[in-house]
């Protein structure tokens, strides 16, 4: 269909010169390389609202049949189709409450809802088959059924392996139209699941026309599919001698350059997206609070200074920072964030030489947040112990 390079998510696309496949780093590089190639152009980033939950069941079934070249789905395919469209689901918190993992717990002087057992210490199998049938499915009359069924004419659950395949084939006709539109104008079109990117020569008028075309075309592929106009971002690039300069045209993103698949390009250098770095530091803060508090609770009576001194920072940093070179694999799920940054630098080359400096103070920041978490947890522990050992005198109202 001429769109092998358009839908790029959830696929094993070979990486030239490597035995592995492309990942988001490579796809971002492909997009930025196209900006360099075209030069004076606009990059239009569009986002489909609630993509997976908006996929029309009848359209899925029709495309599925067409791909197989049959009038009716075979029984085994139909069974998969039926279960992925009329899927069952449960509310996570409702299940945890039912099984006793979530309930009233003491937090200082207050009783609040929280985990009765640390989340990290929960078994992967949180209940037996019998408890699942009785307490979750409601086989025991004492418990209501928590299992719900999707009754809408659209939507598939995100995360199921077949859902990824559906997400790609569902918009094949849309991809054909968008690809033709871009190529006729000397540009390119890429779609990463619900993220659409159009790069076409020209300026604001071309961006407006491309956006309007995409928004009109998406209407032909399901009543529930909508491109979020509020999240549409347009960045214009212009040649500035041998380099490119950018102009943010519209949208909540792109004020510092084109943002795509976790990276930002200003026409000269590539950076990890600012929100990605912020998210990393939020993860560090949350992990520091959790591990710092646990460290204090596991060592009652120890001073704050000794707790800070004997905390295992190396073990804590493994999930975020460096790993041994021999432990690196092509499976990005095994990378730590620092390794991810190094892989990005290798991929983008000279244009990516600003990426590692973005995490220059990461180690010091990580240690500082752990120390703060320990000091606060230690202070709370001392305050609680003081409150318990020095209760207020009861008054006699008689």
Tab-separated table of C-alpha atoms in Angstrom:
chain	number	residue	atom	x	y	z
A	1	UNK	CA	0.000	0.000	0.000
A	2	UNK	CA	3.077	2.244	-0.008
A	3	UNK	CA	2.867	3.069	3.696
A	4	UNK	CA	5.517	0.747	5.157
A	5	UNK	CA	7.284	3.753	6.734
A	6	UNK	CA	4.140	5.477	8.051
A	7	UNK	CA	2.657	3.495	10.974
A	8	UNK	CA	5.793	3.009	13.086
A	9	UNK	CA	4.514	1.934	16.522
A	10	UNK	CA	4.388	-1.685	17.760
A	11	UNK	CA	6.435	-3.008	14.844
A	12	UNK	CA	9.793	-4.686	14.335
A	13	UNK	CA	11.243	-2.289	11.771
A	14	UNK	CA	14.858	-3.312	10.955
A	15	UNK	CA	17.539	-0.802	11.840
A	16	UNK	CA	20.180	-0.494	9.092
A	17	UNK	CA	23.561	-1.800	10.178
A	18	UNK	CA	22.140	-3.538	13.220
A	19	UNK	CA	20.563	-6.869	14.078
A	20	UNK	CA	17.915	-5.110	16.130
A	21	UNK	CA	14.894	-3.001	15.263
A	22	UNK	CA	14.218	0.694	15.470
A	23	UNK	CA	12.927	2.325	18.653
A	24	UNK	CA	11.559	5.773	19.436
A	25	UNK	CA	15.063	7.281	19.324
A	26	UNK	CA	15.508	6.166	15.734
A	27	UNK	CA	12.032	7.330	14.710
A	28	UNK	CA	12.668	10.760	16.224
A	29	UNK	CA	15.953	10.964	14.317
A	30	UNK	CA	14.155	10.031	11.089
A	31	UNK	CA	11.696	12.879	11.638
A	32	UNK	CA	14.390	15.461	12.454
A	33	UNK	CA	16.430	14.314	9.445
A	34	UNK	CA	13.413	15.035	7.252
A	35	UNK	CA	13.239	18.555	8.666
A	36	UNK	CA	16.892	18.999	7.715
A	37	UNK	CA	16.258	17.595	4.251
A	38	UNK	CA	13.299	19.830	3.444
A	39	UNK	CA	14.624	22.939	5.163
A	40	UNK	CA	11.925	25.612	4.888
A	41	UNK	CA	8.973	23.649	6.243
A	42	UNK	CA	6.333	23.266	8.906
A	43	UNK	CA	5.991	20.328	11.283
A	44	UNK	CA	2.400	19.644	12.305
A	45	UNK	CA	1.898	17.364	15.317
A	46	UNK	CA	-1.637	16.062	15.852
A	47	UNK	CA	-3.076	13.843	18.573
A	48	UNK	CA	-6.154	11.602	18.385
A	49	UNK	CA	-8.301	11.861	21.505
A	50	UNK	CA	-8.713	8.562	23.371
A	51	UNK	CA	-7.591	6.507	20.389
A	52	UNK	CA	-7.892	2.942	21.705
A	53	UNK	CA	-11.265	3.512	23.359
A	54	UNK	CA	-12.601	5.146	20.177
A	55	UNK	CA	-11.959	2.338	17.665
A	56	UNK	CA	-15.243	1.278	16.019
A	57	UNK	CA	-15.959	-2.446	16.419
A	58	UNK	CA	-17.681	-2.862	13.074
A	59	UNK	CA	-14.835	-1.149	11.278
A	60	UNK	CA	-12.303	-3.371	13.059
A	61	UNK	CA	-14.245	-6.430	11.973
A	62	UNK	CA	-14.486	-5.261	8.348
A	63	UNK	CA	-10.765	-4.529	8.056
A	64	UNK	CA	-9.954	-7.821	9.802
A	65	UNK	CA	-12.029	-9.700	7.212
A	66	UNK	CA	-10.451	-7.779	4.344
A	67	UNK	CA	-6.957	-8.594	5.556
A	68	UNK	CA	-7.816	-12.293	5.670
A	69	UNK	CA	-9.664	-12.122	2.341
A	70	UNK	CA	-12.827	-13.714	3.759
A	71	UNK	CA	-16.505	-12.781	3.990
A	72	UNK	CA	-16.819	-13.933	7.606
A	73	UNK	CA	-14.207	-14.260	10.321
A	74	UNK	CA	-13.196	-17.874	11.050
A	75	UNK	CA	-14.394	-19.112	14.477
A	76	UNK	CA	-10.998	-18.727	16.165
A	77	UNK	CA	-10.521	-15.178	14.823
A	78	UNK	CA	-14.089	-14.267	15.742
A	79	UNK	CA	-13.516	-15.487	19.295
A	80	UNK	CA	-10.514	-13.157	19.613
A	81	UNK	CA	-12.438	-10.275	18.023
A	82	UNK	CA	-15.407	-10.755	20.349
A	83	UNK	CA	-13.278	-10.883	23.478
A	84	UNK	CA	-11.086	-7.914	22.577
A	85	UNK	CA	-14.058	-5.676	21.745
A	86	UNK	CA	-16.449	-6.808	24.501
A	87	UNK	CA	-13.635	-7.025	26.989
A	88	UNK	CA	-14.049	-7.392	30.738
A	89	UNK	CA	-12.332	-5.220	33.285
A	90	UNK	CA	-12.257	-4.420	36.991
A	91	UNK	CA	-11.479	-1.269	38.923
A	92	UNK	CA	-8.088	-1.759	40.564
A	93	UNK	CA	-8.905	0.047	43.805
A	94	UNK	CA	-12.202	-1.807	44.155
A	95	UNK	CA	-10.319	-5.119	43.900
A	96	UNK	CA	-7.709	-4.045	46.438
A	97	UNK	CA	-10.446	-2.970	48.846
A	98	UNK	CA	-12.287	-6.253	48.386
A	99	UNK	CA	-9.115	-8.284	49.083
A	100	UNK	CA	-8.079	-6.159	52.058
A	101	UNK	CA	-4.996	-4.592	50.491
A	102	UNK	CA	-6.573	-1.141	50.620
A	103	UNK	CA	-8.304	0.112	53.719
A	104	UNK	CA	-8.103	2.383	56.792
A	105	UNK	CA	-4.525	2.914	57.990
A	106	UNK	CA	-2.915	5.164	60.602
A	107	UNK	CA	-1.005	8.118	59.151
A	108	UNK	CA	0.289	10.162	62.061
A	109	UNK	CA	-2.781	11.317	64.002
A	110	UNK	CA	-5.196	10.526	61.186
A	111	UNK	CA	-6.952	7.469	59.813
A	112	UNK	CA	-6.868	7.520	56.010
A	113	UNK	CA	-7.382	5.042	53.199
A	114	UNK	CA	-4.102	3.487	52.152
A	115	UNK	CA	-2.304	0.244	51.420
A	116	UNK	CA	-2.489	-2.111	54.383
A	117	UNK	CA	0.597	-3.813	52.979
A	118	UNK	CA	3.383	-1.977	51.112
A	119	UNK	CA	2.610	-2.033	47.404
A	120	UNK	CA	6.067	-3.326	46.505
A	121	UNK	CA	5.637	-6.296	48.855
A	122	UNK	CA	2.375	-7.507	47.342
A	123	UNK	CA	2.481	-10.880	45.645
A	124	UNK	CA	2.194	-10.793	41.869
A	125	UNK	CA	-0.770	-13.128	42.224
A	126	UNK	CA	-2.877	-11.111	44.637
A	127	UNK	CA	-5.489	-13.815	45.235
A	128	UNK	CA	-6.194	-17.483	44.662
A	129	UNK	CA	-8.426	-18.723	41.840
A	130	UNK	CA	-11.087	-19.517	44.421
A	131	UNK	CA	-10.971	-16.029	45.935
A	132	UNK	CA	-11.127	-14.544	42.441
A	133	UNK	CA	-14.296	-16.468	41.624
A	134	UNK	CA	-15.914	-15.843	44.988
A	135	UNK	CA	-14.846	-12.323	45.920
A	136	UNK	CA	-14.245	-10.662	42.549
A	137	UNK	CA	-16.670	-12.464	40.219
A	138	UNK	CA	-19.365	-12.676	42.902
A	139	UNK	CA	-19.857	-16.467	42.992
A	140	UNK	CA	-20.168	-16.047	46.749
A	141	UNK	CA	-23.540	-14.325	47.390
A	142	UNK	CA	-21.884	-12.249	50.104
A	143	UNK	CA	-19.922	-10.338	47.459
A	144	UNK	CA	-21.091	-8.325	44.469
A	145	UNK	CA	-19.555	-8.957	41.040
A	146	UNK	CA	-16.770	-6.441	40.333
A	147	UNK	CA	-16.217	-7.560	36.743
A	148	UNK	CA	-17.577	-5.097	34.174
A	149	UNK	CA	-18.078	-5.560	30.425
A	150	UNK	CA	-17.538	-3.032	27.651
A	151	UNK	CA	-21.008	-2.515	26.151
A	152	UNK	CA	-20.040	0.367	23.868
A	153	UNK	CA	-19.846	-0.123	20.068
A	154	UNK	CA	-16.247	1.056	20.159
A	155	UNK	CA	-13.068	0.616	22.160
A	156	UNK	CA	-10.405	-2.014	22.771
A	157	UNK	CA	-8.232	-2.325	25.887
A	158	UNK	CA	-4.821	-0.725	25.573
A	159	UNK	CA	-1.968	-3.092	26.386
A	160	UNK	CA	-3.254	-6.357	24.912
A	161	UNK	CA	-0.899	-7.627	22.158
A	162	UNK	CA	-3.708	-7.805	19.577
A	163	UNK	CA	-4.732	-4.220	20.440
A	164	UNK	CA	-1.423	-2.920	19.097
A	165	UNK	CA	-1.999	-4.703	15.799
A	166	UNK	CA	-5.542	-3.326	15.608
A	167	UNK	CA	-4.280	0.201	16.350
A	168	UNK	CA	-2.033	-0.044	13.296
A	169	UNK	CA	-4.385	-1.655	10.783
A	170	UNK	CA	-7.410	0.415	11.827
A	171	UNK	CA	-6.078	3.572	10.134
A	172	UNK	CA	-4.398	2.026	7.092
A	173	UNK	CA	-6.715	3.862	4.690
A	174	UNK	CA	-6.161	7.081	6.637
A	175	UNK	CA	-2.395	6.497	6.404
A	176	UNK	CA	-2.666	6.083	2.631
A	177	UNK	CA	-4.525	9.390	2.280
A	178	UNK	CA	-2.215	11.304	4.604
A	179	UNK	CA	0.910	9.835	3.040
A	180	UNK	CA	-0.283	10.804	-0.440
A	181	UNK	CA	-1.100	14.327	0.784
A	182	UNK	CA	2.393	14.761	2.250
A	183	UNK	CA	4.289	13.236	-0.681
A	184	UNK	CA	2.439	15.313	-3.261
A	185	UNK	CA	3.816	18.367	-1.460
A	186	UNK	CA	7.349	17.024	-1.062
A	187	UNK	CA	6.864	16.174	2.602
A	188	UNK	CA	6.532	13.140	4.865
A	189	UNK	CA	3.864	11.609	7.099
A	190	UNK	CA	4.420	9.432	10.190
A	191	UNK	CA	2.004	7.985	12.746
A	192	UNK	CA	3.024	6.513	16.085
A	193	UNK	CA	-0.281	4.976	17.236
A	194	UNK	CA	-2.361	8.104	18.004
A	195	UNK	CA	0.459	10.626	17.414
A	196	UNK	CA	0.397	12.043	13.886
A	197	UNK	CA	3.268	14.006	12.373
A	198	UNK	CA	3.201	15.855	9.054
A	199	UNK	CA	6.269	17.680	7.749
A	200	UNK	CA	5.595	19.678	4.585
A	201	UNK	CA	7.379	22.525	2.772
A	202	UNK	CA	5.956	25.989	3.370
A	203	UNK	CA	4.732	28.110	6.216
A	204	UNK	CA	1.635	28.870	8.265
A	205	UNK	CA	-0.820	28.552	5.373
A	206	UNK	CA	0.477	25.078	4.528
A	207	UNK	CA	0.242	24.100	8.189
A	208	UNK	CA	-3.373	25.282	8.392
A	209	UNK	CA	-4.284	23.370	5.236
A	210	UNK	CA	-2.585	20.167	6.420
A	211	UNK	CA	-4.313	20.352	9.804
A	212	UNK	CA	-7.718	20.892	8.207
A	213	UNK	CA	-7.175	17.987	5.808
A	214	UNK	CA	-6.277	15.592	8.629
A	215	UNK	CA	-9.205	16.673	10.801
A	216	UNK	CA	-11.647	16.217	7.948
A	217	UNK	CA	-10.211	12.887	6.814
A	218	UNK	CA	-10.284	11.349	10.319
A	219	UNK	CA	-14.087	11.713	10.321
A	220	UNK	CA	-14.279	8.971	7.678
A	221	UNK	CA	-12.789	6.391	10.014
A	222	UNK	CA	-15.186	6.200	12.948
A	223	UNK	CA	-17.676	8.518	14.638
A	224	UNK	CA	-15.764	8.475	17.921
A	225	UNK	CA	-12.406	9.458	16.416
A	226	UNK	CA	-11.497	13.102	17.002
A	227	UNK	CA	-8.227	14.980	16.617
A	228	UNK	CA	-7.739	17.217	19.639
A	229	UNK	CA	-7.498	20.726	18.235
A	230	UNK	CA	-6.284	22.048	21.584
A	231	UNK	CA	-3.222	19.787	21.440
A	232	UNK	CA	-2.327	20.497	17.809
A	233	UNK	CA	1.202	21.889	17.612
A	234	UNK	CA	2.887	23.607	14.684
A	235	UNK	CA	6.559	24.520	14.443
A	236	UNK	CA	8.012	26.333	11.438
A	237	UNK	CA	11.613	25.889	10.327
A	238	UNK	CA	13.546	28.287	8.091
A	239	UNK	CA	17.038	28.146	6.680
A	240	UNK	CA	19.468	30.476	8.438
A	241	UNK	CA	22.625	30.180	6.382
A	242	UNK	CA	23.803	26.592	6.729
A	243	UNK	CA	21.611	26.056	9.779
A	244	UNK	CA	17.920	26.051	10.589
A	245	UNK	CA	16.021	28.266	12.962
A	246	UNK	CA	12.549	27.531	14.312
A	247	UNK	CA	9.419	29.492	15.110
A	248	UNK	CA	6.658	28.231	17.381
A	249	UNK	CA	3.434	28.831	15.473
A	250	UNK	CA	0.708	27.328	17.658
A	251	UNK	CA	-0.052	24.730	20.291
A	252	UNK	CA	0.827	23.958	23.920
A	253	UNK	CA	4.116	22.315	22.893
A	254	UNK	CA	6.879	23.377	20.558
A	255	UNK	CA	7.846	26.610	22.264
A	256	UNK	CA	11.439	25.385	22.352
A	257	UNK	CA	11.392	23.420	19.100
A	258	UNK	CA	9.689	20.415	17.543
A	259	UNK	CA	8.808	17.800	20.170
A	260	UNK	CA	8.486	14.226	18.977
A	261	UNK	CA	8.637	10.853	20.755
A	262	UNK	CA	10.400	12.214	23.829
A	263	UNK	CA	12.875	14.513	22.079
A	264	UNK	CA	13.037	18.176	21.079
A	265	UNK	CA	14.730	19.659	17.991
A	266	UNK	CA	15.400	23.347	17.516
A	267	UNK	CA	16.954	23.041	14.060
A	268	UNK	CA	20.477	22.796	15.431
A	269	UNK	CA	20.567	20.505	18.442
A	270	UNK	CA	18.489	17.656	19.825
A	271	UNK	CA	17.485	17.513	23.484
A	272	UNK	CA	15.523	15.137	25.640
A	273	UNK	CA	12.104	16.745	26.001
A	274	UNK	CA	11.835	18.987	29.054
A	275	UNK	CA	8.755	17.164	30.351
A	276	UNK	CA	10.647	13.847	30.101
A	277	UNK	CA	13.399	15.190	32.366
A	278	UNK	CA	10.802	16.609	34.759
A	279	UNK	CA	9.064	13.247	34.874
A	280	UNK	CA	12.384	11.566	35.664
A	281	UNK	CA	12.989	13.873	38.614
A	282	UNK	CA	9.446	13.283	39.876
A	283	UNK	CA	10.154	9.548	39.793
A	284	UNK	CA	13.366	10.118	41.745
A	285	UNK	CA	11.506	12.207	44.324
A	286	UNK	CA	8.758	9.619	44.783
A	287	UNK	CA	11.270	6.763	45.003
A	288	UNK	CA	13.363	8.739	47.491
A	289	UNK	CA	10.329	9.341	49.723
A	290	UNK	CA	9.388	5.670	49.591
A	291	UNK	CA	12.862	4.195	50.113
A	292	UNK	CA	13.940	6.878	52.576
A	293	UNK	CA	10.867	6.299	54.755
A	294	UNK	CA	11.361	2.534	54.598
A	295	UNK	CA	15.012	2.971	55.620
A	296	UNK	CA	13.966	4.964	58.680
A	297	UNK	CA	11.293	2.455	59.678
A	298	UNK	CA	13.706	-0.470	59.257
A	299	UNK	CA	16.271	1.168	61.558
A	300	UNK	CA	14.366	2.458	64.613
A	301	UNK	CA	16.431	4.491	67.036
A	302	UNK	CA	19.129	5.404	64.519
A	303	UNK	CA	20.047	9.052	64.110
A	304	UNK	CA	19.300	10.926	60.913
A	305	UNK	CA	23.013	11.333	60.240
A	306	UNK	CA	23.710	7.597	60.521
A	307	UNK	CA	20.667	6.784	58.372
A	308	UNK	CA	21.953	9.100	55.670
A	309	UNK	CA	25.428	7.639	55.986
A	310	UNK	CA	24.465	3.965	55.668
A	311	UNK	CA	21.762	4.315	52.987
A	312	UNK	CA	22.599	2.225	49.902
A	313	UNK	CA	22.756	4.959	47.258
A	314	UNK	CA	24.324	2.626	44.705
A	315	UNK	CA	21.407	0.219	44.872
A	316	UNK	CA	18.942	3.105	44.703
A	317	UNK	CA	20.638	4.664	41.670
A	318	UNK	CA	20.677	1.477	39.601
A	319	UNK	CA	17.141	2.052	38.404
A	320	UNK	CA	17.969	5.540	37.141
A	321	UNK	CA	21.691	5.908	36.580
A	322	UNK	CA	24.629	4.010	35.082
A	323	UNK	CA	24.806	0.270	34.511
A	324	UNK	CA	27.796	-1.834	33.546
A	325	UNK	CA	28.477	-1.846	29.840
A	326	UNK	CA	28.253	-5.646	29.743
A	327	UNK	CA	24.703	-5.485	31.098
A	328	UNK	CA	23.390	-3.368	28.210
A	329	UNK	CA	21.189	-5.081	25.636
A	330	UNK	CA	19.170	-3.981	22.609
A	331	UNK	CA	16.039	-4.457	24.711
A	332	UNK	CA	15.311	-0.897	25.831
A	333	UNK	CA	13.304	-2.223	28.790
A	334	UNK	CA	16.577	-3.270	30.403
A	335	UNK	CA	18.209	0.155	30.067
A	336	UNK	CA	18.476	2.612	32.911
A	337	UNK	CA	17.713	6.201	32.043
A	338	UNK	CA	21.381	7.143	31.847
A	339	UNK	CA	21.998	4.335	29.369
A	340	UNK	CA	19.011	5.579	27.402
A	341	UNK	CA	20.604	9.021	27.231
A	342	UNK	CA	23.903	7.538	26.036
A	343	UNK	CA	22.119	5.520	23.354
A	344	UNK	CA	20.375	8.731	22.261
A	345	UNK	CA	23.699	10.561	21.953
A	346	UNK	CA	25.106	7.718	19.853
A	347	UNK	CA	22.057	7.832	17.564
A	348	UNK	CA	21.863	11.610	17.066
A	349	UNK	CA	25.621	12.120	16.844
A	350	UNK	CA	26.881	15.696	17.005
A	351	UNK	CA	23.350	17.063	17.142
A	352	UNK	CA	22.781	15.137	20.368
A	353	UNK	CA	25.805	16.405	22.278
A	354	UNK	CA	23.582	18.493	24.573
A	355	UNK	CA	21.663	15.477	25.864
A	356	UNK	CA	24.073	14.177	28.526
A	357	UNK	CA	24.628	17.663	30.003
A	358	UNK	CA	20.873	17.782	30.688
A	359	UNK	CA	21.516	15.160	33.388
A	360	UNK	CA	24.830	16.627	34.574
A	361	UNK	CA	23.743	17.096	38.203
A	362	UNK	CA	21.528	14.054	38.330
A	363	UNK	CA	23.623	12.080	40.851
A	364	UNK	CA	23.842	14.995	43.291
A	365	UNK	CA	20.125	15.730	42.913
A	366	UNK	CA	19.263	12.095	43.539
A	367	UNK	CA	21.355	11.970	46.722
A	368	UNK	CA	19.961	15.296	47.942
A	369	UNK	CA	16.358	14.129	47.585
A	370	UNK	CA	17.075	10.880	49.421
A	371	UNK	CA	18.667	12.822	52.280
A	372	UNK	CA	15.690	15.187	52.527
A	373	UNK	CA	13.292	12.229	52.545
A	374	UNK	CA	15.235	10.539	55.368
A	375	UNK	CA	15.355	13.725	57.466
A	376	UNK	CA	11.603	14.299	57.083
A	377	UNK	CA	10.714	10.664	57.804
A	378	UNK	CA	13.017	10.677	60.853
A	379	UNK	CA	11.386	13.863	62.159
A	380	UNK	CA	7.907	12.378	61.712
A	381	UNK	CA	8.964	9.223	63.520
A	382	UNK	CA	10.308	11.233	66.483
A	383	UNK	CA	7.147	13.359	66.571
A	384	UNK	CA	4.930	10.266	66.638
A	385	UNK	CA	7.014	8.652	69.379
A	386	UNK	CA	6.814	11.833	71.447
A	387	UNK	CA	3.030	11.972	71.013
A	388	UNK	CA	2.676	8.333	72.113
A	389	UNK	CA	4.967	8.634	75.155
A	390	UNK	CA	3.450	11.941	76.335
A	391	UNK	CA	-0.349	11.624	76.095
A	392	UNK	CA	-2.451	14.597	77.159
A	393	UNK	CA	-4.040	14.346	80.604
A	394	UNK	CA	-7.686	13.349	80.353
A	395	UNK	CA	-10.163	15.841	81.830
A	396	UNK	CA	-13.059	14.920	84.080
A	397	UNK	CA	-16.191	16.747	82.941
A	398	UNK	CA	-18.138	15.725	85.989
